[in-house]
Amino acid sequence: TLVEAVMLEMQDPKTGVKSQPQKLVITTIPHAITGEDVVTWLANRYTIEAEEAWALGTMLVAFGYIYPLQDHKRLVIKPDTALYRFQTPYFWPAQQWPVEDTDYAIYLAKRNIRKKGVLEMHEQEQYNGLHKWMNHKWDFIVMQAKEQYRAGKERKKPDRAVFDCQERAYWVVHRPPPGTVSAMDYGLERMVDPNAEEVTGHIILSNMVVVVCVCVFSLFSSLVKYSVTCNKHDPFLAPCLPSNPWVTDDVTYWLLNMANVDVPTKMRVERWTFSFGELLSDPRGRDDFRLFLKKEFSGENLAFWEACEDLKWGTAATMNEKAQQVYKTFLARGAPRWINIDGKTMEVTVKGLKHPHRYVLDAAQTHIFMLMKKDSYGRYLKSPVTVDMLSGLSCPSPSMKRRPSISPIIVRQQEKEERARMATSGPVDITQVMSKLSNKGKEVPPPKK
């Protein structure tokens, strides 16, 4: 998009913003930039006033493309010697990573470990709320936080400081402190920067224009990206092939897209490549992925994931029985389909199975899901079987048959007309007619009042 292009140009080694190592407290931060250099570069590059460049730089900080190294709470650009760094592309908003509460809980738990229980007030409130809401898998969250904290301590001190600042800047943008309007939210509140202490009418107007333009452009880019990816699979953008069964009474579309059809359509297989969730949500795709895992001798991973889903969405009466069956099949020593998970996750899961509930296997299921997504799913998409199947399939051609359904009202009207026609066309029994006339003459008149 336009913002990403600007960021790449700003980071150009020759023509971009000058960066150099800067000492922050006792740690030397590599590739640091100053707010003054950012504002000057924007003003010179786009031939705009300093105030407009300041507003544009503040917008880049508010959206998380540039983050401050010192004052983390105020997402503004200071046109002085304040230190900033370019955010790594992994955390750019264009990546559209889902901001999940589980990831935020792991981040807060890691900060709680680092700060030894001393968090800021709003972070402590978020931490307590997430702990109460995710109590069923809090052991897994704490375990992940400890692993990330241990891995962070093994980095060099400058790298550790840079990564901590990057992660904190990401969550300040997506989980801002109370009283701060997030740039990721939509609405009229985004037009004014609540972090600024003194703003003039000109700066407010510049902020409004820049933010509105970027917001509209981002929405338009997202719509274009979705349309290009899913234009053949969105019923609002493409018709049903070969025809819509509700319009033509031709059920070929339903037959081609049955749950366990032998030969899937090309469009159906293409959806499997969009995401791992799309593949697992399709029964036919899951069967195909199961055959692939059997060839790799790792079919127990998908079987365990399905068993966890069955336990999660099954009836309460069979919960204990299913939990014990999962333990005997996948987790116990010498289990016939033993799964490979780390010791901490195994310990938490086995401990929870003593008092089973619907979400007792969430930690192990998440571990296996990520293992299949990062490892097996990529090899499945690149396997010759999948490539040959995708290239050999074809989309159904549009059907020229149009057999519109007849309204039930018209059907009943036609039936009445048919019965009337049959009644008038048949022979008339004169004896029955004469008997009815004679009986009509013998009717007793009503008494006079």
CSV table of C-alpha atoms in Angstrom, one decimal:
chain,number,residue,atom,x,y,z
A,1,THR,CA,0.0,0.0,0.0
A,2,LEU,CA,1.0,3.7,-0.1
A,3,VAL,CA,2.1,3.8,3.6
A,4,GLU,CA,4.3,0.7,3.2
A,5,ALA,CA,5.9,2.3,0.1
A,6,VAL,CA,6.7,5.4,2.1
A,7,MET,CA,8.2,3.3,4.9
A,8,LEU,CA,10.4,1.4,2.5
A,9,GLU,CA,11.6,4.7,0.9
A,10,MET,CA,12.3,6.1,4.4
A,11,GLN,CA,14.5,3.1,5.2
A,12,ASP,CA,16.5,3.3,2.0
A,13,PRO,CA,20.3,3.3,3.0
A,14,LYS,CA,21.1,6.1,0.5
A,15,THR,CA,18.1,8.4,0.3
A,16,GLY,CA,16.2,7.5,3.4
A,17,VAL,CA,16.2,8.9,7.0
A,18,LYS,CA,19.7,8.7,8.5
A,19,SER,CA,20.0,6.1,11.3
A,20,GLN,CA,22.9,5.4,13.6
A,21,PRO,CA,23.6,3.7,16.9
A,22,GLN,CA,22.4,5.7,19.9
A,23,LYS,CA,23.1,5.2,23.5
A,24,LEU,CA,19.9,4.8,25.6
A,25,VAL,CA,20.7,4.7,29.3
A,26,ILE,CA,23.5,2.1,29.3
A,27,THR,CA,22.4,0.2,26.2
A,28,THR,CA,23.4,1.1,22.7
A,29,ILE,CA,20.4,0.8,20.3
A,30,PRO,CA,21.3,0.2,16.7
A,31,HIS,CA,19.7,2.0,13.7
A,32,ALA,CA,18.0,4.7,15.8
A,33,ILE,CA,16.5,7.8,14.3
A,34,THR,CA,15.5,11.2,15.7
A,35,GLY,CA,12.1,12.8,15.4
A,36,GLU,CA,13.7,15.9,13.9
A,37,ASP,CA,15.2,13.9,11.1
A,38,VAL,CA,11.9,12.2,10.3
A,39,VAL,CA,10.0,15.5,10.1
A,40,THR,CA,12.7,17.1,8.0
A,41,TRP,CA,12.8,14.1,5.6
A,42,LEU,CA,9.0,14.1,5.1
A,43,ALA,CA,9.0,17.9,4.5
A,44,ASN,CA,11.8,17.7,1.9
A,45,ARG,CA,10.5,14.6,0.2
A,46,TYR,CA,6.9,15.7,-0.3
A,47,THR,CA,7.5,19.5,-0.4
A,48,ILE,CA,5.2,20.3,2.5
A,49,GLU,CA,5.3,22.5,5.5
A,50,ALA,CA,6.9,21.4,8.7
A,51,GLU,CA,3.6,21.3,10.5
A,52,GLU,CA,2.1,19.0,7.9
A,53,ALA,CA,5.2,16.8,8.0
A,54,TRP,CA,4.8,16.7,11.8
A,55,ALA,CA,1.2,15.6,11.4
A,56,LEU,CA,2.2,12.9,8.9
A,57,GLY,CA,5.0,11.6,11.2
A,58,THR,CA,2.5,11.5,14.1
A,59,MET,CA,0.2,9.4,11.9
A,60,LEU,CA,3.0,7.0,11.1
A,61,VAL,CA,3.7,6.6,14.9
A,62,ALA,CA,0.0,6.2,15.7
A,63,PHE,CA,-0.4,3.4,13.2
A,64,GLY,CA,2.7,1.6,14.6
A,65,TYR,CA,5.1,2.0,11.6
A,66,ILE,CA,7.5,4.1,13.8
A,67,TYR,CA,7.8,3.6,17.5
A,68,PRO,CA,9.4,5.7,20.3
A,69,LEU,CA,12.3,4.4,22.4
A,70,GLN,CA,11.7,6.6,25.4
A,71,ASP,CA,8.1,7.9,25.8
A,72,HIS,CA,6.1,4.8,24.9
A,73,LYS,CA,2.7,6.1,26.1
A,74,ARG,CA,2.5,9.1,23.8
A,75,LEU,CA,2.2,8.0,20.2
A,76,VAL,CA,3.4,11.3,18.6
A,77,ILE,CA,6.4,12.4,16.7
A,78,LYS,CA,8.6,15.0,18.5
A,79,PRO,CA,10.5,17.3,16.2
A,80,ASP,CA,13.6,17.2,18.4
A,81,THR,CA,16.3,14.7,19.4
A,82,ALA,CA,13.9,12.1,20.8
A,83,LEU,CA,14.8,8.7,19.6
A,84,TYR,CA,12.7,6.4,17.4
A,85,ARG,CA,13.1,3.2,15.4
A,86,PHE,CA,11.3,1.8,12.4
A,87,GLN,CA,9.0,-1.0,13.3
A,88,THR,CA,9.8,-4.4,11.9
A,89,PRO,CA,7.5,-5.4,9.0
A,90,TYR,CA,6.2,-8.3,11.0
A,91,PHE,CA,4.3,-5.9,13.2
A,92,TRP,CA,3.0,-3.7,10.4
A,93,PRO,CA,-0.8,-3.3,10.3
A,94,ALA,CA,-0.7,-4.4,6.6
A,95,GLN,CA,0.1,-7.9,7.8
A,96,GLN,CA,-3.4,-8.0,9.3
A,97,TRP,CA,-2.5,-10.4,12.1
A,98,PRO,CA,-5.5,-11.1,14.3
A,99,VAL,CA,-5.0,-9.4,17.6
A,100,GLU,CA,-6.1,-12.2,19.9
A,101,ASP,CA,-6.6,-12.0,23.7
A,102,THR,CA,-4.4,-15.1,24.1
A,103,ASP,CA,-1.4,-13.4,22.6
A,104,TYR,CA,-2.0,-10.3,24.8
A,105,ALA,CA,-2.3,-12.5,27.9
A,106,ILE,CA,1.0,-14.1,27.1
A,107,TYR,CA,2.6,-10.7,26.7
A,108,LEU,CA,1.2,-9.4,30.0
A,109,ALA,CA,2.3,-12.6,31.8
A,110,LYS,CA,5.8,-12.2,30.3
A,111,ARG,CA,5.9,-8.5,31.5
A,112,ASN,CA,4.6,-9.7,34.9
A,113,ILE,CA,7.6,-12.1,35.2
A,114,ARG,CA,10.1,-9.5,34.0
A,115,LYS,CA,8.7,-6.8,36.4
A,116,LYS,CA,8.3,-9.3,39.2
A,117,GLY,CA,4.6,-8.5,39.6
A,118,VAL,CA,4.8,-4.7,39.2
A,119,LEU,CA,2.7,-3.7,36.2
A,120,GLU,CA,1.1,-0.4,35.3
A,121,MET,CA,-2.5,0.1,36.6
A,122,HIS,CA,-4.3,-0.5,33.3
A,123,GLU,CA,-2.1,-3.5,32.5
A,124,GLN,CA,-2.8,-5.0,35.9
A,125,GLU,CA,-6.5,-4.7,35.3
A,126,GLN,CA,-6.2,-6.3,31.9
A,127,TYR,CA,-4.1,-9.0,33.4
A,128,ASN,CA,-6.6,-9.8,36.1
A,129,GLY,CA,-9.5,-9.8,33.7
A,130,LEU,CA,-7.8,-12.1,31.2
A,131,HIS,CA,-6.7,-14.4,34.1
A,132,LYS,CA,-10.3,-14.7,35.2
A,133,TRP,CA,-11.7,-15.2,31.7
A,134,MET,CA,-9.0,-17.7,30.5
A,135,ASN,CA,-8.6,-19.5,33.7
A,136,HIS,CA,-9.1,-22.9,32.0
A,137,LYS,CA,-5.9,-22.4,30.0
A,138,TRP,CA,-3.9,-20.0,32.1
A,139,ASP,CA,-1.3,-22.7,32.9
A,140,PHE,CA,-0.6,-22.9,29.1
A,141,ILE,CA,-0.4,-19.0,28.9
A,142,VAL,CA,2.1,-18.8,31.8
A,143,MET,CA,4.2,-21.7,30.3
A,144,GLN,CA,4.4,-19.9,27.0
A,145,ALA,CA,5.3,-16.6,28.7
A,146,LYS,CA,8.1,-18.3,30.6
A,147,GLU,CA,9.5,-19.9,27.4
A,148,GLN,CA,9.5,-16.6,25.6
A,149,TYR,CA,11.1,-14.9,28.6
A,150,ARG,CA,13.8,-17.6,28.8
A,151,ALA,CA,14.5,-17.3,25.0
A,152,GLY,CA,14.7,-13.5,25.3
A,153,LYS,CA,17.3,-13.7,28.0
A,154,GLU,CA,19.6,-15.6,25.7
A,155,ARG,CA,19.7,-12.7,23.2
A,156,LYS,CA,22.2,-10.0,23.3
A,157,LYS,CA,21.3,-7.0,25.4
A,158,PRO,CA,20.8,-4.5,22.5
A,159,ASP,CA,18.7,-7.1,20.6
A,160,ARG,CA,16.7,-7.8,23.7
A,161,ALA,CA,16.0,-4.1,24.3
A,162,VAL,CA,15.0,-3.6,20.6
A,163,PHE,CA,12.6,-6.5,20.7
A,164,ASP,CA,11.0,-5.4,23.9
A,165,CYS,CA,10.4,-2.0,22.5
A,166,GLN,CA,8.9,-3.4,19.3
A,167,GLU,CA,6.5,-5.7,21.2
A,168,ARG,CA,5.5,-3.0,23.6
A,169,ALA,CA,4.9,-0.5,20.8
A,170,TYR,CA,2.7,-3.1,19.0
A,171,TRP,CA,0.5,-3.6,22.1
A,172,VAL,CA,0.3,0.2,22.8
A,173,VAL,CA,-1.2,0.6,19.3
A,174,HIS,CA,-3.6,-2.3,19.6
A,175,ARG,CA,-4.3,-2.3,23.3
A,176,PRO,CA,-3.9,1.4,24.2
A,177,PRO,CA,-4.1,2.7,27.8
A,178,PRO,CA,-7.5,4.1,29.0
A,179,GLY,CA,-8.2,7.6,27.6
A,180,THR,CA,-6.2,7.0,24.4
A,181,VAL,CA,-7.9,6.5,21.1
A,182,SER,CA,-6.4,3.7,19.1
A,183,ALA,CA,-5.5,4.4,15.5
A,184,MET,CA,-6.7,0.9,14.6
A,185,ASP,CA,-10.3,1.8,15.6
A,186,TYR,CA,-12.8,3.4,13.2
A,187,GLY,CA,-14.9,6.4,13.9
A,188,LEU,CA,-14.9,10.2,14.2
A,189,GLU,CA,-12.7,10.0,17.3
A,190,ARG,CA,-9.7,9.2,15.1
A,191,MET,CA,-9.8,12.7,13.7
A,192,VAL,CA,-8.1,14.4,16.7
A,193,ASP,CA,-4.9,13.1,18.3
A,194,PRO,CA,-5.7,12.7,22.1
A,195,ASN,CA,-2.0,12.4,22.9
A,196,ALA,CA,-1.1,15.9,21.8
A,197,GLU,CA,-0.7,18.5,24.5
A,198,GLU,CA,-1.0,21.7,22.3
A,199,VAL,CA,-2.4,21.6,18.8
A,200,THR,CA,-3.3,24.4,16.5
A,201,GLY,CA,-6.3,24.4,14.1
A,202,HIS,CA,-3.9,23.9,11.2
A,203,ILE,CA,-2.4,20.8,12.7
A,204,ILE,CA,-5.8,19.4,13.6
A,205,LEU,CA,-7.0,19.9,10.0
A,206,SER,CA,-3.9,18.3,8.6
A,207,ASN,CA,-4.4,15.3,11.0
A,208,MET,CA,-8.0,15.0,9.8
A,209,VAL,CA,-7.1,15.1,6.1
A,210,VAL,CA,-4.2,12.7,6.4
A,211,VAL,CA,-5.9,10.2,8.7
A,212,VAL,CA,-9.1,10.2,6.6
A,213,CYS,CA,-7.1,9.6,3.4
A,214,VAL,CA,-5.1,6.8,4.9
A,215,CYS,CA,-8.2,5.2,6.4
A,216,VAL,CA,-10.1,5.3,3.1
A,217,PHE,CA,-7.0,4.0,1.3
A,218,SER,CA,-6.5,1.2,3.7
A,219,LEU,CA,-10.2,0.2,3.5
A,220,PHE,CA,-10.0,0.3,-0.3
A,221,SER,CA,-6.8,-1.7,-0.3
A,222,SER,CA,-8.3,-4.4,2.0
A,223,LEU,CA,-11.4,-4.6,-0.2
A,224,VAL,CA,-9.3,-4.9,-3.4
A,225,LYS,CA,-7.1,-7.6,-1.8
A,226,TYR,CA,-10.1,-9.6,-0.6
A,227,SER,CA,-11.8,-9.2,-4.0
A,228,VAL,CA,-8.7,-10.4,-5.9
A,229,THR,CA,-8.3,-13.4,-3.6
A,230,CYS,CA,-11.9,-14.5,-3.2
A,231,ASN,CA,-13.6,-13.0,-6.2
A,232,LYS,CA,-14.4,-16.5,-7.6
A,233,HIS,CA,-15.5,-17.8,-4.2
A,234,ASP,CA,-17.7,-15.0,-2.9
A,235,PRO,CA,-21.4,-15.5,-3.8
A,236,PHE,CA,-21.9,-11.8,-4.1
A,237,LEU,CA,-19.1,-11.5,-6.7
A,238,ALA,CA,-19.5,-14.7,-8.7
A,239,PRO,CA,-22.4,-16.9,-9.6
A,240,CYS,CA,-22.8,-20.6,-8.6
A,241,LEU,CA,-21.4,-23.0,-11.1
A,242,PRO,CA,-22.8,-24.6,-13.1
A,243,SER,CA,-26.1,-22.9,-11.9
A,244,ASN,CA,-27.9,-21.8,-8.8
A,245,PRO,CA,-30.1,-24.7,-7.7
A,246,TRP,CA,-32.6,-22.4,-6.1
A,247,VAL,CA,-33.3,-20.7,-9.4
A,248,THR,CA,-32.9,-23.4,-12.0
A,249,ASP,CA,-33.9,-26.6,-10.1
A,250,ASP,CA,-30.6,-28.1,-11.3
A,251,VAL,CA,-29.0,-29.8,-8.3
A,252,THR,CA,-25.6,-30.3,-10.0
A,253,TYR,CA,-24.0,-27.7,-7.8
A,254,TRP,CA,-25.1,-29.5,-4.6
A,255,LEU,CA,-23.9,-32.8,-6.0
A,256,LEU,CA,-20.4,-31.4,-6.9
A,257,ASN,CA,-20.0,-29.8,-3.4
A,258,MET,CA,-21.2,-32.7,-1.2
A,259,ALA,CA,-19.3,-33.2,2.0
A,260,ASN,CA,-17.5,-36.3,0.9
A,261,VAL,CA,-17.6,-36.1,-2.9
A,262,ASP,CA,-15.0,-38.3,-4.7
A,263,VAL,CA,-13.7,-35.6,-7.1
A,264,PRO,CA,-13.8,-32.0,-5.7
A,265,THR,CA,-14.0,-29.0,-7.9
A,266,LYS,CA,-11.0,-26.7,-8.6
A,267,MET,CA,-12.6,-23.8,-6.8
A,268,ARG,CA,-13.1,-26.0,-3.7
A,269,VAL,CA,-9.5,-27.1,-3.7
A,270,GLU,CA,-8.3,-23.5,-4.1
A,271,ARG,CA,-10.0,-22.5,-0.9
A,272,TRP,CA,-7.9,-25.1,0.9
A,273,THR,CA,-4.8,-23.0,0.0
A,274,PHE,CA,-6.2,-19.8,1.6
A,275,SER,CA,-5.5,-20.9,5.2
A,276,PHE,CA,-5.1,-24.0,7.3
A,277,GLY,CA,-8.5,-23.3,8.9
A,278,GLU,CA,-10.2,-23.4,5.5
A,279,LEU,CA,-8.6,-26.9,4.9
A,280,LEU,CA,-9.8,-28.3,8.2
A,281,SER,CA,-13.3,-26.8,8.0
A,282,ASP,CA,-13.9,-28.7,4.7
A,283,PRO,CA,-14.6,-32.5,5.3
A,284,ARG,CA,-13.3,-33.4,1.9
A,285,GLY,CA,-10.1,-31.3,2.4
A,286,ARG,CA,-9.6,-32.8,5.9
A,287,ASP,CA,-9.8,-36.3,4.4
A,288,ASP,CA,-7.2,-35.5,1.8
A,289,PHE,CA,-4.9,-34.0,4.5
A,290,ARG,CA,-5.4,-37.1,6.6
A,291,LEU,CA,-4.1,-39.3,3.7
A,292,PHE,CA,-1.1,-37.0,3.3
A,293,LEU,CA,-0.3,-37.2,7.1
A,294,LYS,CA,-0.6,-41.0,6.9
A,295,LYS,CA,2.1,-41.1,4.2
A,296,GLU,CA,4.3,-39.0,6.5
A,297,PHE,CA,3.5,-41.2,9.5
A,298,SER,CA,2.0,-38.4,11.5
A,299,GLY,CA,-1.7,-39.1,11.2
A,300,GLU,CA,-2.1,-39.1,15.0
A,301,ASN,CA,-1.8,-35.3,15.0
A,302,LEU,CA,-5.0,-34.8,13.0
A,303,ALA,CA,-6.7,-37.6,14.9
A,304,PHE,CA,-5.9,-35.9,18.2
A,305,TRP,CA,-7.1,-32.6,17.0
A,306,GLU,CA,-10.4,-34.2,15.9
A,307,ALA,CA,-10.8,-35.9,19.2
A,308,CYS,CA,-10.3,-32.6,21.0
A,309,GLU,CA,-13.0,-31.0,18.8
A,310,ASP,CA,-15.3,-33.9,19.6
A,311,LEU,CA,-14.8,-33.5,23.3
A,312,LYS,CA,-15.2,-29.7,23.1
A,313,TRP,CA,-18.5,-29.8,21.2
A,314,GLY,CA,-19.9,-33.1,22.5
A,315,THR,CA,-22.5,-33.8,25.1
A,316,ALA,CA,-21.8,-33.4,28.8
A,317,ALA,CA,-22.9,-37.0,29.6
A,318,THR,CA,-20.0,-38.5,27.5
A,319,MET,CA,-17.3,-36.0,28.5
A,320,ASN,CA,-15.5,-38.2,31.1
A,321,GLU,CA,-15.6,-41.2,28.8
A,322,LYS,CA,-14.2,-39.3,25.9
A,323,ALA,CA,-11.5,-37.6,28.0
A,324,GLN,CA,-10.3,-41.0,29.3
A,325,GLN,CA,-10.4,-42.4,25.7
A,326,VAL,CA,-8.2,-39.5,24.5
A,327,TYR,CA,-5.8,-40.1,27.3
A,328,LYS,CA,-5.4,-43.8,26.6
A,329,THR,CA,-5.1,-43.3,22.8
A,330,PHE,CA,-2.8,-40.3,22.6
A,331,LEU,CA,-1.2,-39.3,25.9
A,332,ALA,CA,-0.6,-42.4,28.1
A,333,ARG,CA,2.7,-44.2,28.1
A,334,GLY,CA,2.8,-46.7,25.3
A,335,ALA,CA,-0.3,-45.2,23.8
A,336,PRO,CA,-1.1,-46.7,20.3
A,337,ARG,CA,-1.2,-43.2,18.7
A,338,TRP,CA,1.1,-41.2,21.1
A,339,ILE,CA,1.5,-37.5,20.1
A,340,ASN,CA,4.8,-35.6,20.4
A,341,ILE,CA,4.3,-32.5,22.6
A,342,ASP,CA,6.6,-30.8,25.0
A,343,GLY,CA,6.8,-31.9,28.6
A,344,LYS,CA,5.2,-28.8,30.1
A,345,THR,CA,2.2,-29.1,27.9
A,346,MET,CA,1.9,-32.8,28.6
A,347,GLU,CA,2.1,-32.2,32.3
A,348,VAL,CA,-0.6,-29.5,32.3
A,349,THR,CA,-2.9,-31.6,30.1
A,350,VAL,CA,-2.5,-34.8,32.1
A,351,LYS,CA,-3.1,-32.9,35.4
A,352,GLY,CA,-6.2,-31.3,34.0
A,353,LEU,CA,-7.6,-34.7,32.8
A,354,LYS,CA,-8.1,-35.7,36.5
A,355,HIS,CA,-11.0,-33.3,36.5
A,356,PRO,CA,-12.0,-33.1,32.8
A,357,HIS,CA,-14.0,-30.3,31.2
A,358,ARG,CA,-14.6,-29.2,27.7
A,359,TYR,CA,-11.5,-27.1,27.3
A,360,VAL,CA,-9.1,-29.3,29.2
A,361,LEU,CA,-7.2,-30.2,26.0
A,362,ASP,CA,-6.9,-26.7,24.7
A,363,ALA,CA,-3.2,-26.3,25.4
A,364,ALA,CA,-2.3,-29.6,23.7
A,365,GLN,CA,-4.7,-29.0,20.9
A,366,THR,CA,-3.2,-25.6,20.2
A,367,HIS,CA,0.3,-27.0,20.2
A,368,ILE,CA,-0.7,-29.7,17.7
A,369,PHE,CA,-2.6,-27.3,15.5
A,370,MET,CA,0.4,-24.9,15.3
A,371,LEU,CA,2.7,-27.9,14.6
A,372,MET,CA,0.5,-29.0,11.7
A,373,LYS,CA,0.0,-25.4,10.4
A,374,LYS,CA,3.7,-24.5,10.4
A,375,ASP,CA,5.1,-27.9,9.4
A,376,SER,CA,2.7,-30.3,7.7
A,377,TYR,CA,0.4,-27.8,6.0
A,378,GLY,CA,3.3,-26.2,4.0
A,379,ARG,CA,4.5,-29.5,2.8
A,380,TYR,CA,1.0,-30.6,1.9
A,381,LEU,CA,0.5,-27.5,-0.3
A,382,LYS,CA,3.9,-28.2,-2.1
A,383,SER,CA,3.4,-32.0,-2.4
A,384,PRO,CA,3.2,-33.3,-5.9
A,385,VAL,CA,-0.2,-34.9,-5.2
A,386,THR,CA,-1.8,-31.6,-4.3
A,387,VAL,CA,-0.1,-29.7,-7.1
A,388,ASP,CA,-1.2,-32.4,-9.7
A,389,MET,CA,-4.7,-32.5,-8.3
A,390,LEU,CA,-5.1,-28.7,-8.4
A,391,SER,CA,-3.7,-28.6,-12.0
A,392,GLY,CA,-5.8,-31.5,-13.2
A,393,LEU,CA,-9.2,-30.3,-11.9
A,394,SER,CA,-11.5,-27.9,-13.7
A,395,CYS,CA,-14.3,-25.6,-12.8
A,396,PRO,CA,-17.8,-26.6,-13.9
A,397,SER,CA,-19.0,-24.7,-17.0
A,398,PRO,CA,-22.1,-22.5,-16.7
A,399,SER,CA,-25.3,-24.5,-17.3
A,400,MET,CA,-27.6,-23.2,-20.1
A,401,LYS,CA,-30.6,-25.0,-18.7
A,402,ARG,CA,-33.1,-22.8,-16.9
A,403,ARG,CA,-36.0,-24.6,-15.3
A,404,PRO,CA,-37.6,-22.0,-13.0
A,405,SER,CA,-39.8,-23.4,-10.2
A,406,ILE,CA,-43.6,-23.0,-10.4
A,407,SER,CA,-45.3,-21.2,-7.6
A,408,PRO,CA,-47.5,-23.4,-5.4
A,409,ILE,CA,-50.3,-21.0,-5.9
A,410,ILE,CA,-50.2,-21.5,-9.6
A,411,VAL,CA,-50.0,-25.3,-9.1
A,412,ARG,CA,-53.2,-25.3,-7.0
A,413,GLN,CA,-54.9,-23.1,-9.5
A,414,GLN,CA,-54.0,-25.5,-12.3
A,415,GLU,CA,-55.3,-28.4,-10.3
A,416,LYS,CA,-58.6,-26.7,-9.7
A,417,GLU,CA,-58.9,-25.9,-13.4
A,418,GLU,CA,-58.1,-29.5,-14.3
A,419,ARG,CA,-60.8,-30.9,-12.0
A,420,ALA,CA,-63.3,-28.4,-13.4
A,421,ARG,CA,-62.4,-29.4,-16.9
A,422,MET,CA,-62.7,-33.1,-16.1
A,423,ALA,CA,-66.1,-32.5,-14.5
A,424,THR,CA,-67.5,-30.7,-17.6
A,425,SER,CA,-66.1,-33.1,-20.1
A,426,GLY,CA,-67.5,-36.3,-18.5
A,427,PRO,CA,-71.1,-37.9,-19.1
A,428,VAL,CA,-74.0,-36.6,-17.0
A,429,ASP,CA,-76.2,-39.1,-15.0
A,430,ILE,CA,-79.8,-37.8,-15.6
A,431,THR,CA,-81.3,-40.0,-13.0
A,432,GLN,CA,-79.3,-38.4,-10.2
A,433,VAL,CA,-80.2,-34.9,-11.5
A,434,MET,CA,-84.0,-35.8,-11.5
A,435,SER,CA,-83.8,-37.3,-8.0
A,436,LYS,CA,-82.2,-34.1,-6.6
A,437,LEU,CA,-85.0,-32.0,-8.2
A,438,SER,CA,-87.8,-34.2,-6.8
A,439,ASN,CA,-86.3,-34.1,-3.3
A,440,LYS,CA,-86.0,-30.3,-3.5
A,441,GLY,CA,-89.8,-30.0,-4.2
A,442,LYS,CA,-90.6,-32.1,-1.1
A,443,GLU,CA,-88.8,-29.9,1.3
A,444,VAL,CA,-90.9,-28.7,4.3
A,445,PRO,CA,-91.3,-24.9,4.3
A,446,PRO,CA,-90.3,-23.2,7.5
A,447,PRO,CA,-93.1,-22.4,10.0
A,448,LYS,CA,-94.8,-19.0,9.8
A,449,LYS,CA,-94.0,-16.5,12.6
